[in-house]
Tab-separated table of C-alpha atoms in Angstrom:
chain	number	residue	atom	x	y	z
A	1	UNK	CA	-14.843	27.860	53.327
A	2	UNK	CA	-15.895	24.199	53.476
A	3	UNK	CA	-18.694	23.372	51.160
A	4	UNK	CA	-21.921	22.179	52.582
A	5	UNK	CA	-24.773	20.045	51.276
A	6	UNK	CA	-26.504	21.535	48.120
A	7	UNK	CA	-23.705	23.859	47.381
A	8	UNK	CA	-22.819	24.225	43.712
A	9	UNK	CA	-19.386	24.277	42.257
A	10	UNK	CA	-18.493	26.851	39.822
A	11	UNK	CA	-15.523	26.835	37.460
A	12	UNK	CA	-14.188	29.750	35.532
A	13	UNK	CA	-12.133	29.269	32.328
A	14	UNK	CA	-8.974	30.920	32.089
A	15	UNK	CA	-8.122	33.285	29.304
A	16	UNK	CA	-7.200	31.366	26.507
A	17	UNK	CA	-8.092	28.255	27.593
A	18	UNK	CA	-10.570	26.324	25.233
A	19	UNK	CA	-13.627	24.500	26.579
A	20	UNK	CA	-14.360	20.909	25.363
A	21	UNK	CA	-16.630	22.042	22.622
A	22	UNK	CA	-13.802	24.288	21.026
A	23	UNK	CA	-11.202	21.666	21.452
A	24	UNK	CA	-13.617	19.076	19.644
A	25	UNK	CA	-14.162	21.750	16.825
A	26	UNK	CA	-10.384	22.075	16.472
A	27	UNK	CA	-9.603	18.158	16.329
A	28	UNK	CA	-12.662	18.179	13.723
A	29	UNK	CA	-11.103	20.824	11.620
A	30	UNK	CA	-7.784	19.420	11.811
A	31	UNK	CA	-9.013	15.922	10.643
A	32	UNK	CA	-10.869	17.767	7.750
A	33	UNK	CA	-7.779	19.621	6.771
A	34	UNK	CA	-5.936	16.067	6.361
A	35	UNK	CA	-8.975	14.243	4.928
A	36	UNK	CA	-9.947	16.873	2.144
A	37	UNK	CA	-7.269	15.854	0.077
A	38	UNK	CA	-8.361	12.413	-0.522
A	39	UNK	CA	-11.946	13.472	-0.980
A	40	UNK	CA	-12.859	13.128	-4.641
A	41	UNK	CA	-15.676	15.621	-4.567
A	42	UNK	CA	-13.514	18.196	-2.735
A	43	UNK	CA	-10.669	17.459	-5.208
A	44	UNK	CA	-13.182	18.052	-8.505
A	45	UNK	CA	-14.574	21.430	-6.626
A	46	UNK	CA	-11.215	22.801	-6.499
A	47	UNK	CA	-9.568	21.741	-9.882
A	48	UNK	CA	-9.638	25.525	-11.174
A	49	UNK	CA	-7.738	26.421	-8.041
A	50	UNK	CA	-5.199	23.454	-8.277
A	51	UNK	CA	-4.535	22.727	-12.102
A	52	UNK	CA	-1.204	21.072	-11.465
A	53	UNK	CA	-2.943	18.192	-9.312
A	54	UNK	CA	-5.000	17.105	-12.238
A	55	UNK	CA	-3.414	14.284	-14.596
A	56	UNK	CA	-4.872	14.051	-18.128
A	57	UNK	CA	-4.089	10.627	-19.870
A	58	UNK	CA	-5.567	9.297	-23.332
A	59	UNK	CA	-8.184	6.755	-23.466
A	60	UNK	CA	-5.779	4.664	-25.691
A	61	UNK	CA	-2.966	4.427	-23.327
A	62	UNK	CA	-5.102	2.510	-20.928
A	63	UNK	CA	-3.165	4.677	-18.408
A	64	UNK	CA	-0.231	2.711	-18.576
A	65	UNK	CA	3.389	4.110	-17.906
A	66	UNK	CA	5.319	0.953	-18.252
A	67	UNK	CA	4.256	-2.475	-19.477
A	68	UNK	CA	2.855	-5.307	-17.529
A	69	UNK	CA	5.681	-7.350	-18.250
A	70	UNK	CA	8.012	-4.728	-16.781
A	71	UNK	CA	5.900	-4.484	-13.485
A	72	UNK	CA	5.672	-8.358	-13.235
A	73	UNK	CA	9.508	-8.624	-13.735
A	74	UNK	CA	10.014	-5.892	-10.868
A	75	UNK	CA	7.653	-7.552	-8.369
A	76	UNK	CA	9.336	-11.014	-9.087
A	77	UNK	CA	12.739	-9.653	-8.562
A	78	UNK	CA	11.829	-8.267	-4.960
A	79	UNK	CA	9.671	-11.136	-3.942
A	80	UNK	CA	12.549	-13.552	-4.882
A	81	UNK	CA	15.031	-11.415	-2.918
A	82	UNK	CA	12.417	-11.501	-0.008
A	83	UNK	CA	12.090	-15.170	-0.305
A	84	UNK	CA	15.801	-15.941	-0.445
A	85	UNK	CA	16.711	-13.591	2.622
A	86	UNK	CA	13.998	-15.402	4.359
A	87	UNK	CA	15.025	-19.031	3.737
A	88	UNK	CA	15.119	-19.947	7.817
A	89	UNK	CA	11.438	-19.215	7.720
A	90	UNK	CA	10.605	-20.543	4.219
A	91	UNK	CA	12.583	-23.946	4.662
A	92	UNK	CA	9.668	-25.605	6.347
A	93	UNK	CA	7.048	-24.190	3.741
A	94	UNK	CA	9.027	-25.155	1.064
A	95	UNK	CA	8.578	-28.965	1.949
A	96	UNK	CA	5.137	-28.730	1.664
A	97	UNK	CA	5.106	-27.453	-1.897
A	98	UNK	CA	5.226	-29.692	-5.008
A	99	UNK	CA	8.646	-31.284	-6.099
A	100	UNK	CA	8.624	-29.243	-9.025
A	101	UNK	CA	8.914	-25.990	-6.869
A	102	UNK	CA	11.139	-27.649	-4.264
A	103	UNK	CA	13.795	-28.622	-7.186
A	104	UNK	CA	14.252	-24.994	-7.900
A	105	UNK	CA	15.480	-24.079	-4.385
A	106	UNK	CA	17.453	-27.526	-3.730
A	107	UNK	CA	20.925	-26.072	-4.283
A	108	UNK	CA	19.979	-22.661	-2.474
A	109	UNK	CA	18.795	-24.542	0.529
A	110	UNK	CA	21.881	-26.840	0.754
A	111	UNK	CA	24.110	-23.526	0.587
A	112	UNK	CA	21.879	-22.098	3.160
A	113	UNK	CA	22.452	-24.910	5.621
A	114	UNK	CA	26.102	-24.993	5.151
A	115	UNK	CA	26.288	-21.281	5.514
A	116	UNK	CA	24.128	-20.767	8.679
A	117	UNK	CA	24.744	-24.157	10.189
A	118	UNK	CA	20.988	-24.456	10.984
A	119	UNK	CA	21.042	-20.939	12.679
A	120	UNK	CA	18.093	-18.504	11.880
A	121	UNK	CA	19.157	-15.499	10.161
A	122	UNK	CA	17.472	-11.970	10.639
A	123	UNK	CA	15.058	-11.099	8.000
A	124	UNK	CA	15.516	-7.706	6.572
A	125	UNK	CA	12.904	-6.262	4.145
A	126	UNK	CA	14.692	-3.044	3.604
A	127	UNK	CA	17.971	-4.849	3.011
A	128	UNK	CA	16.314	-7.066	0.188
A	129	UNK	CA	14.833	-3.749	-1.453
A	130	UNK	CA	18.279	-1.971	-1.343
A	131	UNK	CA	19.878	-4.900	-3.030
A	132	UNK	CA	17.245	-5.342	-5.515
A	133	UNK	CA	16.057	-2.017	-6.517
A	134	UNK	CA	18.969	0.470	-5.071
A	135	UNK	CA	16.666	2.359	-2.976
A	136	UNK	CA	14.620	2.301	0.408
A	137	UNK	CA	11.316	4.014	1.149
A	138	UNK	CA	9.635	4.781	4.485
A	139	UNK	CA	6.721	6.659	6.107
A	140	UNK	CA	7.346	10.007	7.791
A	141	UNK	CA	5.596	13.272	8.544
A	142	UNK	CA	4.595	14.610	5.197
A	143	UNK	CA	6.275	17.968	4.033
A	144	UNK	CA	2.676	19.439	3.127
A	145	UNK	CA	1.025	20.831	6.075
A	146	UNK	CA	-1.935	19.176	7.534
A	147	UNK	CA	-1.231	16.090	5.080
A	148	UNK	CA	-0.350	13.653	7.978
A	149	UNK	CA	2.222	11.161	6.948
A	150	UNK	CA	3.729	10.634	3.587
A	151	UNK	CA	6.268	8.195	2.020
A	152	UNK	CA	10.019	9.389	1.353
A	153	UNK	CA	12.856	7.969	-0.357
A	154	UNK	CA	15.115	7.417	2.563
A	155	UNK	CA	18.225	5.825	0.810
A	156	UNK	CA	19.387	5.717	-2.791
A	157	UNK	CA	17.935	7.072	-5.916
A	158	UNK	CA	14.724	5.797	-7.848
A	159	UNK	CA	15.055	6.116	-11.639
A	160	UNK	CA	12.072	7.065	-13.965
A	161	UNK	CA	9.787	4.327	-14.826
A	162	UNK	CA	10.414	2.468	-11.501
A	163	UNK	CA	7.796	0.644	-9.320
A	164	UNK	CA	8.350	2.350	-6.237
A	165	UNK	CA	5.249	1.332	-4.221
A	166	UNK	CA	1.998	-1.086	-3.948
A	167	UNK	CA	-1.288	0.308	-2.946
A	168	UNK	CA	-2.396	-2.512	-0.456
A	169	UNK	CA	-5.842	-3.469	0.486
A	170	UNK	CA	-9.266	-5.637	-0.153
A	171	UNK	CA	-10.383	-5.545	-3.613
A	172	UNK	CA	-14.099	-4.846	-4.341
A	173	UNK	CA	-16.035	-5.273	-7.476
A	174	UNK	CA	-18.635	-2.458	-8.229
A	175	UNK	CA	-21.473	-4.814	-6.989
A	176	UNK	CA	-20.059	-5.631	-3.678
A	177	UNK	CA	-20.720	-4.127	-0.213
A	178	UNK	CA	-18.371	-1.594	0.947
A	179	UNK	CA	-20.372	1.243	2.148
A	180	UNK	CA	-19.866	0.873	6.157
A	181	UNK	CA	-16.051	0.447	5.050
A	182	UNK	CA	-16.092	3.651	3.264
A	183	UNK	CA	-17.569	5.974	5.809
A	184	UNK	CA	-14.614	8.338	6.875
A	185	UNK	CA	-12.291	6.324	5.020
A	186	UNK	CA	-9.597	8.238	3.005
A	187	UNK	CA	-8.140	5.204	1.677
A	188	UNK	CA	-10.723	3.945	-0.941
A	189	UNK	CA	-8.890	3.876	-4.426
A	190	UNK	CA	-11.124	3.741	-7.577
A	191	UNK	CA	-9.492	1.885	-10.488
A	192	UNK	CA	-10.305	2.861	-14.238
A	193	UNK	CA	-13.083	-0.016	-14.665
A	194	UNK	CA	-14.820	0.742	-11.163
A	195	UNK	CA	-13.004	-1.794	-9.053
A	196	UNK	CA	-12.257	-0.492	-5.383
A	197	UNK	CA	-9.232	-1.046	-3.097
A	198	UNK	CA	-9.720	-0.509	0.489
A	199	UNK	CA	-6.363	0.650	1.642
A	200	UNK	CA	-7.206	1.437	5.269
A	201	UNK	CA	-5.190	-0.372	7.713
A	202	UNK	CA	-7.743	0.252	10.711
A	203	UNK	CA	-11.228	-0.382	12.056
A	204	UNK	CA	-13.523	-2.708	10.096
A	205	UNK	CA	-11.319	-2.351	7.040
A	206	UNK	CA	-8.466	-4.347	8.870
A	207	UNK	CA	-10.649	-6.766	10.279
A	208	UNK	CA	-12.035	-7.704	6.837
A	209	UNK	CA	-8.929	-7.921	5.154
A	210	UNK	CA	-7.391	-10.356	7.817
A	211	UNK	CA	-10.664	-12.387	7.258
A	212	UNK	CA	-10.213	-12.548	3.573
A	213	UNK	CA	-6.674	-13.191	3.945
A	214	UNK	CA	-7.190	-16.239	6.093
A	215	UNK	CA	-9.897	-17.697	4.422
A	216	UNK	CA	-7.687	-17.783	1.065
A	217	UNK	CA	-5.023	-19.731	2.825
A	218	UNK	CA	-4.363	-23.083	1.039
A	219	UNK	CA	-3.511	-25.195	3.921
A	220	UNK	CA	-0.139	-23.819	4.911
A	221	UNK	CA	0.165	-21.703	1.843
A	222	UNK	CA	-0.392	-18.023	2.334
A	223	UNK	CA	-1.675	-16.039	-0.815
A	224	UNK	CA	-1.344	-12.891	0.398
A	225	UNK	CA	0.105	-10.354	3.219
A	226	UNK	CA	-1.321	-9.268	6.364
A	227	UNK	CA	1.758	-7.471	7.657
A	228	UNK	CA	0.998	-4.110	5.751
A	229	UNK	CA	-1.401	-3.592	8.423
A	230	UNK	CA	1.423	-3.120	11.092
A	231	UNK	CA	4.291	-0.505	11.038
A	232	UNK	CA	6.641	-3.252	9.792
A	233	UNK	CA	5.449	-4.634	6.610
A	234	UNK	CA	7.607	-7.777	5.046
A	235	UNK	CA	6.527	-6.330	1.666
A	236	UNK	CA	8.474	-3.071	1.831
A	237	UNK	CA	6.596	-1.592	-1.379
A	238	UNK	CA	3.216	-1.904	0.399
A	239	UNK	CA	3.042	1.816	1.631
A	240	UNK	CA	1.303	3.249	-1.479
A	241	UNK	CA	-1.679	4.296	0.464
A	242	UNK	CA	0.093	6.761	2.408
A	243	UNK	CA	1.557	8.605	-0.550
A	244	UNK	CA	0.086	12.222	-0.431
A	245	UNK	CA	-1.866	13.964	-3.320
A	246	UNK	CA	0.524	16.824	-5.211
A	247	UNK	CA	-0.221	20.376	-4.936
A	248	UNK	CA	0.405	23.363	-6.977
A	249	UNK	CA	3.857	23.730	-5.229
A	250	UNK	CA	4.668	19.859	-5.109
A	251	UNK	CA	4.056	18.301	-8.567
A	252	UNK	CA	3.485	14.509	-8.868
A	253	UNK	CA	6.498	12.434	-9.289
A	254	UNK	CA	4.588	9.067	-9.398
A	255	UNK	CA	1.439	7.734	-10.872
A	256	UNK	CA	-0.919	4.948	-10.156
A	257	UNK	CA	-0.995	1.936	-12.672
A	258	UNK	CA	-3.359	-1.279	-12.500
A	259	UNK	CA	-1.914	-4.768	-12.988
A	260	UNK	CA	-3.694	-7.924	-12.719
A	261	UNK	CA	-1.715	-10.761	-11.426
A	262	UNK	CA	-1.392	-13.634	-14.099
A	263	UNK	CA	-2.028	-17.312	-13.120
A	264	UNK	CA	1.461	-18.228	-13.768
A	265	UNK	CA	2.812	-16.102	-11.005
A	266	UNK	CA	4.923	-18.518	-8.771
A	267	UNK	CA	2.583	-19.822	-5.973
A	268	UNK	CA	5.538	-19.449	-3.395
A	269	UNK	CA	5.896	-15.767	-3.909
A	270	UNK	CA	2.128	-14.831	-3.663
A	271	UNK	CA	2.478	-14.617	0.138
A	272	UNK	CA	4.193	-10.965	-0.631
A	273	UNK	CA	1.141	-9.592	-2.240
A	274	UNK	CA	-0.670	-6.977	0.038
A	275	UNK	CA	-4.172	-7.485	-1.724
A	276	UNK	CA	-6.853	-10.004	-1.573
A	277	UNK	CA	-10.397	-10.253	-3.169
A	278	UNK	CA	-13.455	-9.653	-1.077
A	279	UNK	CA	-15.099	-12.586	-2.714
A	280	UNK	CA	-13.565	-16.090	-3.445
A	281	UNK	CA	-16.426	-17.867	-4.789
A	282	UNK	CA	-15.931	-16.198	-8.382
A	283	UNK	CA	-12.506	-16.807	-9.929
A	284	UNK	CA	-10.718	-13.671	-11.132
A	285	UNK	CA	-7.318	-12.511	-11.300
A	286	UNK	CA	-6.074	-10.303	-8.445
A	287	UNK	CA	-6.153	-6.606	-8.950
A	288	UNK	CA	-3.112	-4.712	-7.749
A	289	UNK	CA	-2.086	-1.313	-8.040
A	290	UNK	CA	1.492	-0.173	-8.065
A	291	UNK	CA	2.928	3.341	-8.329
A	292	UNK	CA	5.520	4.129	-10.916
A	293	UNK	CA	8.139	7.130	-11.063
A	294	UNK	CA	7.452	9.781	-13.538
A	295	UNK	CA	11.092	11.148	-13.313
A	296	UNK	CA	14.230	10.243	-11.211
A	297	UNK	CA	13.588	10.902	-7.536
A	298	UNK	CA	16.692	11.480	-5.290
A	299	UNK	CA	16.936	10.553	-1.815
A	300	UNK	CA	15.127	12.833	0.607
A	301	UNK	CA	12.440	13.454	-1.724
A	302	UNK	CA	8.659	12.922	-0.944
A	303	UNK	CA	6.568	10.833	-3.094
A	304	UNK	CA	3.304	12.593	-4.593
A	305	UNK	CA	0.707	11.431	-6.853
A	306	UNK	CA	-2.314	12.757	-8.686
A	307	UNK	CA	-5.504	11.707	-6.905
A	308	UNK	CA	-7.782	13.019	-9.669
A	309	UNK	CA	-6.864	11.454	-13.221
A	310	UNK	CA	-9.005	12.468	-16.170
A	311	UNK	CA	-8.960	10.054	-19.031
A	312	UNK	CA	-9.673	11.774	-22.273
């Protein structure tokens, strides 16, 4: 019958239908299963159960698999390819640079204008990566259950000792404020010397990175890349924060290595670095973290790292 004033409505749960409290609990449990693999205390408490997830390195090695010069050479090679494949957008930028830098690209620009007749060309970062390194990496659903997304080699083959990813984000000194950014944030990377990199591409972390990147622009010169905050990064290496922790079944095939960008690094290529210092009032080298392959990695394989490294 019809409902009169003061009549209450009663709803019965159907068998198997979860209430809002149960649904929220399931979401929290699902989130924890993904998050725990990035939580250092949980990893430390479970080291005995997961011995293959620990990486031991001697203190004398400074945790370096390849030399700094090899890292710099790899980044220069890719950034140069990105720059040249995007000349239609870089031409105006070049005009604002010192003559000494412009002269390096004079012949290239002349050839470019003849080839394209002034028309813009499509910029293809993956194509530049394939041409430079012989492989392409992309994000996709991880092969580990509850691990969310991971990073896969989708084209080509990656030889041992190759820079395969970069860990993007805002770089913090030990004494700089990061409390609020770190809450429920699984993307905080701690360097050997205590410096931190916030690789979260959402929320307050995203806002802070954009702000610091805009602050550090030298007029028209971009000194960092913000496109890693999107699904289509200009620097195709800037996916390192999505590389998942290894397990007893899936051993690590890459490792993290810290690299301080030298002051001599070409100014026209700095726009591709997916990192920025939190503070700008103190001059210091830009800290980057790259991921280096520990063995040959074939097409279709997922990248796995060690979140917990012990320096002996």
